[in-house]
CSV table of C-alpha atoms and ligand atoms in Angstrom, one decimal:
chain,number,residue,atom,x,y,z
R,30,UNK,CA,42.3,-74.2,-8.6
R,31,UNK,CA,39.4,-76.4,-9.3
R,32,UNK,CA,35.7,-75.5,-8.9
R,33,UNK,CA,33.0,-78.2,-9.0
R,34,UNK,CA,29.5,-76.8,-9.2
R,35,UNK,CA,26.3,-78.8,-8.2
R,36,UNK,CA,23.2,-77.3,-9.9
R,37,UNK,CA,20.1,-78.2,-11.8
R,38,UNK,CA,21.0,-75.6,-14.4
R,39,UNK,CA,24.5,-76.4,-15.6
R,40,UNK,CA,24.1,-74.1,-18.7
R,41,UNK,CA,24.0,-71.0,-16.4
R,42,UNK,CA,27.5,-71.8,-15.2
R,43,UNK,CA,28.9,-73.2,-18.5
R,44,UNK,CA,27.8,-70.1,-20.5
R,45,UNK,CA,29.2,-67.5,-18.1
R,46,UNK,CA,32.7,-69.1,-17.6
R,47,UNK,CA,33.5,-69.1,-21.3
R,48,UNK,CA,33.8,-65.3,-21.4
R,49,UNK,CA,36.4,-62.7,-20.3
R,50,UNK,CA,39.0,-63.3,-17.6
R,51,UNK,CA,37.5,-66.6,-16.6
R,52,UNK,CA,37.7,-67.9,-20.2
R,53,UNK,CA,41.4,-66.9,-20.3
R,54,UNK,CA,42.1,-68.5,-17.0
R,55,UNK,CA,40.4,-71.7,-18.1
R,56,UNK,CA,42.4,-71.7,-21.4
R,57,UNK,CA,45.6,-71.1,-19.4
R,58,UNK,CA,44.8,-74.0,-17.2
R,59,UNK,CA,45.0,-71.8,-14.1
R,60,UNK,CA,41.5,-72.8,-13.2
R,61,UNK,CA,39.2,-75.8,-13.9
R,62,UNK,CA,35.5,-75.7,-13.6
R,63,UNK,CA,33.4,-78.9,-13.6
R,64,UNK,CA,29.6,-78.6,-13.5
R,65,UNK,CA,27.4,-81.4,-12.3
R,66,UNK,CA,23.7,-81.6,-12.9
R,67,UNK,CA,22.0,-82.7,-9.7
R,68,UNK,CA,19.3,-84.5,-11.8
R,69,UNK,CA,22.0,-87.0,-12.8
R,70,UNK,CA,22.2,-88.0,-9.2
R,71,UNK,CA,18.5,-88.8,-8.8
R,72,UNK,CA,17.1,-92.4,-8.7
R,73,UNK,CA,13.6,-91.9,-10.2
R,74,UNK,CA,12.7,-91.8,-13.9
R,75,UNK,CA,11.4,-88.2,-13.6
R,76,UNK,CA,14.7,-87.1,-12.1
R,77,UNK,CA,12.9,-85.4,-9.3
R,78,UNK,CA,14.9,-83.0,-7.1
R,79,UNK,CA,12.3,-81.3,-5.0
R,80,UNK,CA,9.2,-82.1,-2.9
R,81,UNK,CA,6.6,-80.5,-0.7
R,82,UNK,CA,7.9,-79.1,2.6
R,83,UNK,CA,7.2,-81.0,5.9
R,84,UNK,CA,5.2,-78.7,8.1
R,85,UNK,CA,3.5,-77.1,5.1
R,86,UNK,CA,4.1,-73.6,3.7
R,87,UNK,CA,4.5,-72.2,0.2
R,88,UNK,CA,6.9,-73.6,-2.4
R,89,UNK,CA,9.0,-76.7,-2.8
R,90,UNK,CA,12.2,-77.8,-1.0
R,91,UNK,CA,15.1,-79.5,-2.7
R,92,UNK,CA,15.6,-83.1,-1.5
R,93,UNK,CA,18.8,-84.2,0.1
R,94,UNK,CA,19.3,-87.4,-1.9
R,95,UNK,CA,20.7,-85.8,-5.2
R,96,UNK,CA,23.0,-83.5,-3.1
R,97,UNK,CA,24.2,-86.5,-1.0
R,98,UNK,CA,24.8,-88.7,-4.1
R,99,UNK,CA,26.7,-86.0,-5.9
R,100,UNK,CA,28.9,-85.1,-2.9
R,101,UNK,CA,29.7,-88.8,-2.3
R,102,UNK,CA,30.5,-89.1,-6.0
R,103,UNK,CA,33.0,-86.2,-5.8
R,104,UNK,CA,34.5,-87.4,-2.5
R,105,UNK,CA,35.3,-90.8,-4.1
R,106,UNK,CA,38.6,-89.4,-5.3
R,107,UNK,CA,39.5,-88.6,-1.7
R,108,UNK,CA,41.0,-85.3,-2.7
R,109,UNK,CA,40.6,-82.4,-0.2
R,110,UNK,CA,37.9,-79.8,-1.2
R,111,UNK,CA,36.0,-77.1,0.5
R,112,UNK,CA,32.3,-77.6,0.2
R,113,UNK,CA,30.4,-74.3,0.1
R,114,UNK,CA,26.6,-74.0,0.2
R,115,UNK,CA,25.3,-70.7,-1.3
R,116,UNK,CA,22.3,-69.3,0.5
R,117,UNK,CA,20.8,-66.1,1.9
R,118,UNK,CA,21.4,-67.5,5.4
R,119,UNK,CA,25.1,-67.8,4.9
R,120,UNK,CA,28.1,-65.9,6.1
R,121,UNK,CA,28.6,-62.6,4.1
R,122,UNK,CA,31.0,-63.0,1.2
R,123,UNK,CA,33.6,-60.3,1.0
R,124,UNK,CA,36.9,-59.6,-0.9
R,125,UNK,CA,38.7,-60.8,2.2
R,126,UNK,CA,36.8,-64.2,2.1
R,127,UNK,CA,37.6,-64.4,-1.6
R,128,UNK,CA,41.3,-64.0,-0.7
R,129,UNK,CA,41.0,-66.6,2.0
R,130,UNK,CA,39.3,-69.1,-0.3
R,131,UNK,CA,42.1,-68.5,-3.0
R,132,UNK,CA,44.9,-69.0,-0.4
R,133,UNK,CA,43.4,-72.0,1.4
R,134,UNK,CA,41.5,-74.1,-1.1
R,135,UNK,CA,42.9,-76.1,-4.0
R,136,UNK,CA,39.4,-77.2,-4.8
R,137,UNK,CA,36.0,-75.9,-4.0
R,138,UNK,CA,32.5,-77.4,-4.4
R,139,UNK,CA,29.8,-74.8,-4.9
R,140,UNK,CA,26.4,-76.1,-4.0
R,141,UNK,CA,23.5,-74.3,-5.7
R,142,UNK,CA,20.0,-74.4,-4.2
R,143,UNK,CA,16.8,-73.2,-5.8
R,144,UNK,CA,13.1,-73.1,-4.9
R,145,UNK,CA,12.3,-72.2,-1.3
R,146,UNK,CA,15.4,-73.8,-0.1
R,147,UNK,CA,17.2,-77.1,0.3
R,148,UNK,CA,16.7,-79.8,2.9
R,149,UNK,CA,18.6,-78.7,6.1
R,150,UNK,CA,20.3,-82.0,6.4
R,151,UNK,CA,22.5,-81.1,3.4
R,152,UNK,CA,24.4,-78.8,5.7
R,153,UNK,CA,25.8,-81.8,7.5
R,154,UNK,CA,28.0,-82.4,4.4
R,155,UNK,CA,29.2,-78.8,3.8
R,156,UNK,CA,32.0,-76.8,5.3
R,157,UNK,CA,30.7,-73.3,4.8
R,158,UNK,CA,27.4,-71.5,4.1
R,159,UNK,CA,28.0,-68.3,2.2
R,160,UNK,CA,25.7,-65.4,1.1
R,161,UNK,CA,26.7,-62.9,-1.5
R,162,UNK,CA,24.3,-60.3,-0.1
R,163,UNK,CA,21.1,-59.5,1.7
R,164,UNK,CA,18.6,-60.4,-1.0
R,165,UNK,CA,17.0,-63.6,-2.3
R,166,UNK,CA,18.0,-64.9,-5.7
R,167,UNK,CA,16.0,-67.6,-7.6
R,168,UNK,CA,19.0,-69.8,-7.4
R,169,UNK,CA,22.5,-70.2,-6.0
R,170,UNK,CA,24.1,-70.2,-9.5
R,171,UNK,CA,24.6,-66.5,-9.7
R,172,UNK,CA,26.2,-66.5,-6.2
R,173,UNK,CA,28.4,-69.4,-7.3
R,174,UNK,CA,29.5,-67.4,-10.3
R,175,UNK,CA,30.3,-64.3,-8.1
R,176,UNK,CA,32.5,-66.5,-6.0
R,177,UNK,CA,34.3,-68.2,-8.9
R,178,UNK,CA,34.9,-64.8,-10.6
R,179,UNK,CA,36.2,-63.0,-7.6
R,180,UNK,CA,38.4,-65.9,-6.4
R,181,UNK,CA,39.9,-66.5,-9.9
R,182,UNK,CA,40.8,-62.9,-10.3
R,183,UNK,CA,43.0,-63.2,-7.3
R,184,UNK,CA,45.0,-66.2,-8.6
R,185,UNK,CA,48.5,-65.1,-9.5
R,186,UNK,CA,48.7,-64.9,-13.3
R,187,UNK,CA,44.9,-65.0,-13.9
R,188,UNK,CA,44.7,-61.3,-14.8
R,189,UNK,CA,47.9,-61.4,-16.9
R,190,UNK,CA,49.9,-60.6,-13.7
R,191,UNK,CA,48.4,-57.2,-13.0
R,192,UNK,CA,45.8,-57.3,-10.2
R,193,UNK,CA,43.6,-54.4,-11.0
R,194,UNK,CA,43.3,-51.3,-8.8
R,195,UNK,CA,39.8,-52.5,-7.8
R,196,UNK,CA,41.1,-55.5,-5.9
R,197,UNK,CA,43.8,-53.4,-4.3
R,198,UNK,CA,41.4,-50.8,-3.1
R,199,UNK,CA,38.9,-53.3,-1.7
R,200,UNK,CA,41.7,-55.1,0.1
R,201,UNK,CA,42.8,-51.8,1.7
R,202,UNK,CA,39.2,-51.2,2.7
R,203,UNK,CA,38.2,-48.4,0.3
R,204,UNK,CA,36.0,-48.1,-2.7
R,205,UNK,CA,37.8,-47.5,-6.0
R,206,UNK,CA,38.9,-44.1,-7.4
R,207,UNK,CA,37.2,-42.6,-10.5
R,208,UNK,CA,38.5,-43.8,-13.9
R,209,UNK,CA,38.8,-41.8,-17.2
R,210,UNK,CA,40.0,-42.5,-20.7
R,211,UNK,CA,39.8,-40.8,-24.1
R,212,UNK,CA,38.3,-38.5,-25.2
R,213,UNK,CA,39.6,-35.7,-22.9
R,214,UNK,CA,36.5,-33.7,-23.5
R,215,UNK,CA,33.1,-35.4,-24.2
R,216,UNK,CA,30.4,-32.9,-24.9
R,217,UNK,CA,32.0,-30.5,-22.5
R,218,UNK,CA,32.5,-33.1,-19.8
R,219,UNK,CA,36.3,-32.8,-19.2
R,220,UNK,CA,38.8,-35.2,-17.6
R,221,UNK,CA,40.1,-33.7,-14.3
R,222,UNK,CA,43.2,-31.7,-15.1
R,223,UNK,CA,45.3,-33.5,-12.5
R,224,UNK,CA,45.1,-36.7,-14.5
R,225,UNK,CA,46.7,-35.0,-17.5
R,226,UNK,CA,49.5,-33.4,-15.4
R,227,UNK,CA,51.9,-36.4,-15.5
R,228,UNK,CA,52.6,-35.6,-11.8
R,229,UNK,CA,52.3,-39.1,-10.4
R,230,UNK,CA,52.5,-38.0,-6.8
R,231,UNK,CA,49.7,-35.5,-7.3
R,232,UNK,CA,47.7,-38.1,-9.2
R,233,UNK,CA,48.1,-40.7,-6.5
R,234,UNK,CA,47.0,-38.2,-3.8
R,235,UNK,CA,44.0,-37.1,-5.9
R,236,UNK,CA,43.0,-40.7,-6.4
R,237,UNK,CA,43.3,-41.5,-2.7
R,238,UNK,CA,41.2,-38.4,-1.8
R,239,UNK,CA,38.5,-39.4,-4.4
R,240,UNK,CA,38.5,-43.0,-3.1
R,241,UNK,CA,38.0,-41.8,0.5
R,242,UNK,CA,35.3,-39.3,-0.6
R,243,UNK,CA,33.4,-42.1,-2.4
R,244,UNK,CA,33.8,-44.4,0.5
R,245,UNK,CA,32.7,-41.8,3.0
R,246,UNK,CA,29.6,-41.1,0.8
R,247,UNK,CA,28.5,-44.6,-0.1
R,248,UNK,CA,30.2,-47.0,2.3
R,249,UNK,CA,31.2,-45.3,5.6
R,250,UNK,CA,31.0,-48.7,7.2
R,251,UNK,CA,34.3,-49.5,5.4
R,252,UNK,CA,36.2,-46.7,7.0
R,253,UNK,CA,36.8,-48.3,10.4
R,254,UNK,CA,40.5,-49.0,10.4
R,255,UNK,CA,42.1,-46.1,8.6
R,256,UNK,CA,45.9,-45.4,8.7
R,257,UNK,CA,46.8,-42.0,10.4
R,258,UNK,CA,47.7,-40.7,6.9
R,259,UNK,CA,44.3,-41.7,5.5
R,260,UNK,CA,42.5,-40.3,8.5
R,261,UNK,CA,44.3,-36.9,7.9
R,262,UNK,CA,43.2,-36.9,4.3
R,263,UNK,CA,39.7,-37.8,5.3
R,264,UNK,CA,39.6,-35.0,7.9
R,265,UNK,CA,40.6,-32.5,5.1
R,266,UNK,CA,37.6,-33.7,3.1
R,267,UNK,CA,35.1,-33.1,6.0
I,29,JF5,O1,19.4,-66.5,-2.8
I,29,JF5,C1,20.5,-67.0,-2.8
I,29,JF5,O2,20.7,-68.2,-3.2
I,29,JF5,C2,19.6,-68.8,-3.9
I,29,JF5,C3,19.0,-69.9,-3.0
I,29,JF5,C4,19.8,-70.8,-2.3
I,29,JF5,C5,19.2,-71.7,-1.5
I,29,JF5,C6,17.9,-71.8,-1.5
I,29,JF5,C7,17.1,-70.9,-2.1
I,29,JF5,C8,17.6,-69.9,-2.9
I,29,JF5,C9,21.6,-66.2,-2.3
I,29,JF5,C10,21.6,-64.9,-1.8
I,29,JF5,N1,22.8,-64.6,-1.4
I,29,JF5,N2,23.6,-65.7,-1.6
I,29,JF5,C11,22.9,-66.7,-2.1
């Protein structure tokens, strides 16, 4: 899988991708990330990327020309790629959309805006507009990293062949169950007995109960399509 990121702050992307699971996936060649500085696609000596908004208002708007030049440069190799603009106005990014991106796209271009926004005409050249949440960031780079991280984790072999329980639970529509590790007793805070029992059936049921309890408490919106078995467990909790 290849990610190409358009940004005026390449260092933000380059620094993050060196660490952790992304670093390993890069070294294994499972994923490739190329970062392009939009300033390299400007035509003036000051490498200007923004200007005052038509119609007035606070702040600056990113000009279309650097985005257009960068996108045309990428498209020159005529390889298929999904162009995604990160913005607060986009479609909500979820684990399911991460799965879809992983399954459908061999290559993704992640377009990072800053300032008050980017010239609306850039959207004529993108396939999707995606938001990672209902808040405004100072730039699309963090959102691009969220997408790269969550999509790469889903690539077979990226996590050393064991998708973590977290992905599983989110795909099934729950929050995760609680996790514990040594010591068994930390200042009187003990690990739940069931997890020390070795009874895997009992542990699995306890974990399912806890996941449903957490989901009911913090994200009841996720509990829309429960299996009859899970509905029964949930009813016991209420
Ligand atoms: O704020 C965001 O992106 C920064 C951005 C992008 C475009 C113009 C201005 C600012 C964002 C929030 N959720 N997903 C993305």
